[in-house]
Short mmCIF file of C-alpha atoms and ligand atoms in Angstrom, two decimals:
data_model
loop_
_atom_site.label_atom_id
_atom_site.label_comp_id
_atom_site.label_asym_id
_atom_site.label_seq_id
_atom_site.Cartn_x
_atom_site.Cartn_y
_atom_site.Cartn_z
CA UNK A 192 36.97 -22.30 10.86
CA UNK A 193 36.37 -19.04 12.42
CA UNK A 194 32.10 -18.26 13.26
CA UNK A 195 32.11 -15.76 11.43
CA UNK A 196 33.40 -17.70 8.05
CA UNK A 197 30.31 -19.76 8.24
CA UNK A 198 27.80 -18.27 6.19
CA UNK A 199 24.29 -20.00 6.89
CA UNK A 200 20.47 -19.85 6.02
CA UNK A 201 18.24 -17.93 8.44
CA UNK A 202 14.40 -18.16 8.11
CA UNK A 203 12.18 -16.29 10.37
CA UNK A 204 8.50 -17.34 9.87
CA UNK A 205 5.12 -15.51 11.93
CA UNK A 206 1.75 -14.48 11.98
CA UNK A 207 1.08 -11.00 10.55
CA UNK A 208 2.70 -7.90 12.31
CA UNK A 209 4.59 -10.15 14.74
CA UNK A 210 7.56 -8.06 14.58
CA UNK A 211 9.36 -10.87 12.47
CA UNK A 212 10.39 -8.16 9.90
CA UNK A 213 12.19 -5.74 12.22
CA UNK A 214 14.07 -8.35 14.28
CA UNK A 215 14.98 -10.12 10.75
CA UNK A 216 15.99 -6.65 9.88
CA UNK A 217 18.46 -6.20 12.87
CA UNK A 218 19.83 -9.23 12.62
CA UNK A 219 20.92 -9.47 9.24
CA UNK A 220 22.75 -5.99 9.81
CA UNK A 221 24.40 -6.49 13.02
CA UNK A 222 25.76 -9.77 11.58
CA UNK A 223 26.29 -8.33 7.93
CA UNK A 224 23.67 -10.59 5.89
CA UNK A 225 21.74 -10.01 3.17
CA UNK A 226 18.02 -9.61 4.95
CA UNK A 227 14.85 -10.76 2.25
CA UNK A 228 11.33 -9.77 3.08
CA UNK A 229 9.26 -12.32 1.39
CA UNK A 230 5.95 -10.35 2.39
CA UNK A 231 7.23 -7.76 0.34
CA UNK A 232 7.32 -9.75 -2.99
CA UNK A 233 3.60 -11.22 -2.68
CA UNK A 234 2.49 -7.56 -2.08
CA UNK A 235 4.37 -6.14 -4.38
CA UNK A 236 2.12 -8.54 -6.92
CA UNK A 237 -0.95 -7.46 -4.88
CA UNK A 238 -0.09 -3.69 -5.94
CA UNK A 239 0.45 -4.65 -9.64
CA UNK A 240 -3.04 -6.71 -9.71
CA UNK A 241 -4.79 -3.80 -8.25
CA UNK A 242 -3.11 -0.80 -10.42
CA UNK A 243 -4.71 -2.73 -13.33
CA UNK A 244 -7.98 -3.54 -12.50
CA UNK A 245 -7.21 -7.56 -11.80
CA UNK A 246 -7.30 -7.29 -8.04
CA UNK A 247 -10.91 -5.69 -6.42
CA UNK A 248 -11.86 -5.90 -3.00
CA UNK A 249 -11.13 -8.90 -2.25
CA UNK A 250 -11.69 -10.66 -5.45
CA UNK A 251 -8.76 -11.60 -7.89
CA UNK A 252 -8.79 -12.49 -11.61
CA UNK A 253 -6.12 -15.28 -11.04
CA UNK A 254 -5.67 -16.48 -14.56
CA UNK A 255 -4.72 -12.65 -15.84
CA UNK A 256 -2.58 -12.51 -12.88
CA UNK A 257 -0.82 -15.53 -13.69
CA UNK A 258 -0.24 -14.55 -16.83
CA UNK A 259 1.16 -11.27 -16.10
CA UNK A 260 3.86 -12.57 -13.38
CA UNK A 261 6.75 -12.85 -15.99
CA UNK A 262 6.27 -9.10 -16.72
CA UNK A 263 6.27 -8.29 -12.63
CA UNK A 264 9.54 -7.05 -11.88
CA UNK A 265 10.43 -6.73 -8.46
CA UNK A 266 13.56 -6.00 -6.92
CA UNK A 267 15.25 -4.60 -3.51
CA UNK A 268 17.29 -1.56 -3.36
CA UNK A 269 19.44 -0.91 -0.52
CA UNK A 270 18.95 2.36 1.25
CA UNK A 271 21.71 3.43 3.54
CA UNK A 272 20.68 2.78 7.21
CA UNK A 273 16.83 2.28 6.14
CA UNK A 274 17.70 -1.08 5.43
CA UNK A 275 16.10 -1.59 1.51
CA UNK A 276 13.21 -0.61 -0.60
CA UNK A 277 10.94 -2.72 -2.79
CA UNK A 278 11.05 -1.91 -6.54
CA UNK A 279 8.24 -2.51 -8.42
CA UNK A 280 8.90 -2.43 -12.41
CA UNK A 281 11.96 0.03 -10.86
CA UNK A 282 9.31 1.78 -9.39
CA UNK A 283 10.04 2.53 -5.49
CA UNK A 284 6.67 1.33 -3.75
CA UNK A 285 7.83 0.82 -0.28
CA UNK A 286 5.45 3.48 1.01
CA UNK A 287 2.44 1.93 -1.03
CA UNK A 288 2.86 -1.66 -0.62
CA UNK A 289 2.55 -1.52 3.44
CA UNK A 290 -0.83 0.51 2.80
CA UNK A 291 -4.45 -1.35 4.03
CA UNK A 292 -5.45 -1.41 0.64
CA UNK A 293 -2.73 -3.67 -0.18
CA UNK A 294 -2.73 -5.04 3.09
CA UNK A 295 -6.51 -6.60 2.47
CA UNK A 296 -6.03 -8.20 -0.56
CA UNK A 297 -2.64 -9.66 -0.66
CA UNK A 298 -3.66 -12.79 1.19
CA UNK A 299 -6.45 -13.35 -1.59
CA UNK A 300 -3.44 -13.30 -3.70
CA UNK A 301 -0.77 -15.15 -1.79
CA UNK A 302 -3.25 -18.51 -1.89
CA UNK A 303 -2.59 -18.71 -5.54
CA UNK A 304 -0.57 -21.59 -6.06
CA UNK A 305 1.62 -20.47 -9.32
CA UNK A 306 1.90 -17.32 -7.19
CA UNK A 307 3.50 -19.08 -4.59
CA UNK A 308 6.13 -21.18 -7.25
CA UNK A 309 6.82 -18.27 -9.01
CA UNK A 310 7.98 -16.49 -6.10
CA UNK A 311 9.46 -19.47 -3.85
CA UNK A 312 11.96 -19.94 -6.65
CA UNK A 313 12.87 -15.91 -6.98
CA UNK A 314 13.32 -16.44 -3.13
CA UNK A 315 15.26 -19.45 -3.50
CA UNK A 316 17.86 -17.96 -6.01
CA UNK A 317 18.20 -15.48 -3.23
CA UNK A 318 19.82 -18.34 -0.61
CA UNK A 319 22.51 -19.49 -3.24
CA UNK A 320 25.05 -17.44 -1.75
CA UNK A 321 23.92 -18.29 1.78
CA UNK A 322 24.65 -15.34 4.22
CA UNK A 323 20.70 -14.49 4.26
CA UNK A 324 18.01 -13.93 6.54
CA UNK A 325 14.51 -14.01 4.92
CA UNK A 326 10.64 -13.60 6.45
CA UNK A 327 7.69 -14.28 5.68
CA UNK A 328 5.14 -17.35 6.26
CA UNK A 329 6.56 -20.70 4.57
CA UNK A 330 10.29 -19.67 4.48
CA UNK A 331 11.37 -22.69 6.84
CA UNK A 332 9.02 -25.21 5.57
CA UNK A 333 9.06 -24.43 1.89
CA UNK A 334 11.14 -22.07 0.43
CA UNK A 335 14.38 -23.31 2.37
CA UNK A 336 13.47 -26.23 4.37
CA UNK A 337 17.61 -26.78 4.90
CA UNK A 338 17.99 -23.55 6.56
CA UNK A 339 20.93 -24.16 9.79
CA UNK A 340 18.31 -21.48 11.46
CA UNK A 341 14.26 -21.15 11.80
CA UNK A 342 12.38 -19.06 14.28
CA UNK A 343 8.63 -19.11 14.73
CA UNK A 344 7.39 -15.81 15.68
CA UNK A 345 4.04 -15.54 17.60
CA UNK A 346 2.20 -12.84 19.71
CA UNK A 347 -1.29 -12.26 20.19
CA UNK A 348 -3.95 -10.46 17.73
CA UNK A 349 -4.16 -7.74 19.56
CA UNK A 350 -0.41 -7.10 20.74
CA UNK A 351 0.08 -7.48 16.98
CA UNK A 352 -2.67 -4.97 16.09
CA UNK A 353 -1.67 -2.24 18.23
CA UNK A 354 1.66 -2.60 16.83
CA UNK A 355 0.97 -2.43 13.30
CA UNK A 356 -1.54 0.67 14.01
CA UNK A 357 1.34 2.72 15.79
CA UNK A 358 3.46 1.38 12.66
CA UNK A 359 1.13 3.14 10.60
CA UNK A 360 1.04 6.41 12.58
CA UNK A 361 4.66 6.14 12.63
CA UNK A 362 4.69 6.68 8.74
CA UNK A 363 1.65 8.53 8.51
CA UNK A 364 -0.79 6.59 6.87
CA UNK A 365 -4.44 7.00 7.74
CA UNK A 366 -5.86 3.93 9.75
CA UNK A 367 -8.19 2.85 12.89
CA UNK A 368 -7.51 0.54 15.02
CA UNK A 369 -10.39 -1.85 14.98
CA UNK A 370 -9.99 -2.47 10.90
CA UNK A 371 -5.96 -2.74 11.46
CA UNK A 372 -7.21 -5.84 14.14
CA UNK A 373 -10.02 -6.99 11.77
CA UNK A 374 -7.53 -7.53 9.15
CA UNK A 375 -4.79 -8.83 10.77
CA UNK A 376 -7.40 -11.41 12.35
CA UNK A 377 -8.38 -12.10 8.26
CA UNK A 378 -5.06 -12.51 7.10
CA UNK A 379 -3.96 -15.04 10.08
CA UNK A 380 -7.57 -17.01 9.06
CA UNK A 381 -6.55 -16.91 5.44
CA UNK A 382 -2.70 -17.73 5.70
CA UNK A 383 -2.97 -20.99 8.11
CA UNK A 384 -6.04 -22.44 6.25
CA UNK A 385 -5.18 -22.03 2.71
CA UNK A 386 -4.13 -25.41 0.81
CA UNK A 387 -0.74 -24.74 -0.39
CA UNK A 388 1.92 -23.93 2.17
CA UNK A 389 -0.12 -23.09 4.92
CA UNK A 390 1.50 -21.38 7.46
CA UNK A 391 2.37 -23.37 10.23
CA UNK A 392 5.47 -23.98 12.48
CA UNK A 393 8.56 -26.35 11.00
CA UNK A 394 9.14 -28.96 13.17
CA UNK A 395 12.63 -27.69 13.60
CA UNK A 396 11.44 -23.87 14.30
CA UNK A 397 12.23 -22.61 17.70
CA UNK A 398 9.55 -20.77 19.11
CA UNK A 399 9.64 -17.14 20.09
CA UNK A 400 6.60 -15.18 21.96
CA UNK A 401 7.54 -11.78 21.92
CA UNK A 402 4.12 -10.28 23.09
CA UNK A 403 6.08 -9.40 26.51
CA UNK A 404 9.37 -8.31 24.95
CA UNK A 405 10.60 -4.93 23.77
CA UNK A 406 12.60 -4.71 20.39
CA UNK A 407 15.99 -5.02 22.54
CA UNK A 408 14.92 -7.73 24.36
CA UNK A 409 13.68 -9.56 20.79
CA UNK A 410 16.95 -8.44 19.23
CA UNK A 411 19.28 -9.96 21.81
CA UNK A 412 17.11 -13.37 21.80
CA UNK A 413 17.76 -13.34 18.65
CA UNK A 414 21.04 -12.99 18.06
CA UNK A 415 21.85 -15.35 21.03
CA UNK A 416 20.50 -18.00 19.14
CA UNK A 417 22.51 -17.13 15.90
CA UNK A 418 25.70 -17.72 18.13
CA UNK A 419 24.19 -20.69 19.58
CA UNK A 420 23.56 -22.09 16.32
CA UNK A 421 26.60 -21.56 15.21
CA UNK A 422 28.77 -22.92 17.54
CA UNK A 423 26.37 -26.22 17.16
CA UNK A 424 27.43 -26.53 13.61
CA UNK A 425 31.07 -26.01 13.65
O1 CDP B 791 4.39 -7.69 7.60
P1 CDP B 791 3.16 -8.53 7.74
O2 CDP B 791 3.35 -9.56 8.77
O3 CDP B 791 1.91 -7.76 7.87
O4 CDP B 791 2.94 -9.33 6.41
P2 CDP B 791 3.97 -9.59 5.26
O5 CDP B 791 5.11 -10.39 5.75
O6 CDP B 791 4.23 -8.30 4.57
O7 CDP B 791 3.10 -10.52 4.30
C1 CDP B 791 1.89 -10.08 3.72
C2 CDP B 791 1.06 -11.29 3.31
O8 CDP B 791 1.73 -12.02 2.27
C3 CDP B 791 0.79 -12.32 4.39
O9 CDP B 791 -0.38 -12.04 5.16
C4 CDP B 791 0.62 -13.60 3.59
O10 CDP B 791 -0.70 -13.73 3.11
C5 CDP B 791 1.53 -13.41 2.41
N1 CDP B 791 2.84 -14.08 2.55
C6 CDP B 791 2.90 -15.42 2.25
O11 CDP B 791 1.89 -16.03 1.94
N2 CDP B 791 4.11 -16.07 2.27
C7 CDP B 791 5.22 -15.42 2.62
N3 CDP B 791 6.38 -16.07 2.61
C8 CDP B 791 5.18 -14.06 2.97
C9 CDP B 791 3.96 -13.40 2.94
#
């Protein structure tokens, strides 16, 4: 069998802003994949819960948000070298969903365990075919603990900060500094202490620091290992 016949599971797992999303990006298109941003989905939820009234600073009304998630729709549209859009109810929120105010509450939300099996098993249905490379927090411990490939991303709070801040510039959305750092400080708190999949390294994850690297460098790492794990298996 040829490496490129070999379709396989990729899961790229990280604290906030660690650049997991763009290299999971990348590397699902330079080796033709289907990339799946599981951050995406929970705040996609977050946006719903706070357009009617059931998310407020902070504080979520988890039983009416439970309730609701069989009427969430959310989907991924594919936008011609952009990579893919979030769809909420067909509604294109990729601009809204990466906003603070979503931003601050979707960890409140992502603790909620029917939150979590309600979209682990959306995810899931997404690895049937294989050929995938999906982010997010619990991706190689829970949503496909058989995936051939898991990376654990890391790089400090502040490296992570800055780079989320001049993320925000990038696209013009209004921010400072110190609250982009104060929250991504809240969200690592809240996603490796919470009961149900915390986040937290799979045994089999091979670690990646990228505070020192530029995107190329992360990129090639990256796909290195892809080829490395590949040959391994065939
Ligand atoms: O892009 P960034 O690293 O800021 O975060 P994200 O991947 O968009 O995820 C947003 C939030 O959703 C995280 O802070 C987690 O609270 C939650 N999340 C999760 O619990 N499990 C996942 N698989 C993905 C995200």
């Amino acid at each position: 069998m040829s490496e490129t016949d070999k379709k396989i599971i990729i899961a790229i797992d990280g604290y906030s802003s660690s650049g997991k999303s763009s290299m999971a990006r990348a590397l699902a298109s330079a080796i033709g994949y289907r990339y799946v941003d599981s951050g995406a989905m929970y705040r996609a939820v977050t946006l719903w819960g706070l357009r009617h009234g059931l998310v407020i600073d902070g504080k979520v009304d988890e039983d009416a948000i439970v309730a609701a998630l069989p009427e969430i729709n959310i989907d991924f549209l594919p936008i011609a070298g952009e990579g893919q859009h979030t769809l909420l109810d067909g509604e294109d929120v990729e601009r809204e969903i990466r906003s603070l105010r979503v931003s601050d509450n979707v960890s409140q939300v992502a603790v909620i365990p029917a939150v979590r099996h309600h979209l682990v098993e959306l995810q899931q249905r997404f690895g049937d075919e294989k050929g995938i490379v999906m982010d997010g927090r619990d991706i190689g411990t829970t949503v496909f603990p058989q995936a051939e490939m898991k990376v654990f991303v890391d790089a400090s709070a502040e490296t992570r900060a800055r780079r989320r801040f001049l993320e925000l510039q990038e696209k013009g959305v209004e921010s400072a500094y110190e609250d982009v750092l104060a929250n991504v400080r809240q969200r690592d708190h809240i996603d490796t202490t919470r009961a149900e999949s915390p986040l937290v390294k799979a045994s089999d994850a091979v670690s990646l620091d990228n505070s020192e690297m530029t995107i190329a460098e992360q990129n090639k790492w990256l796909i290195d290992l892809y080829h490395r794990t590949l040959d391994a298996l065939i």
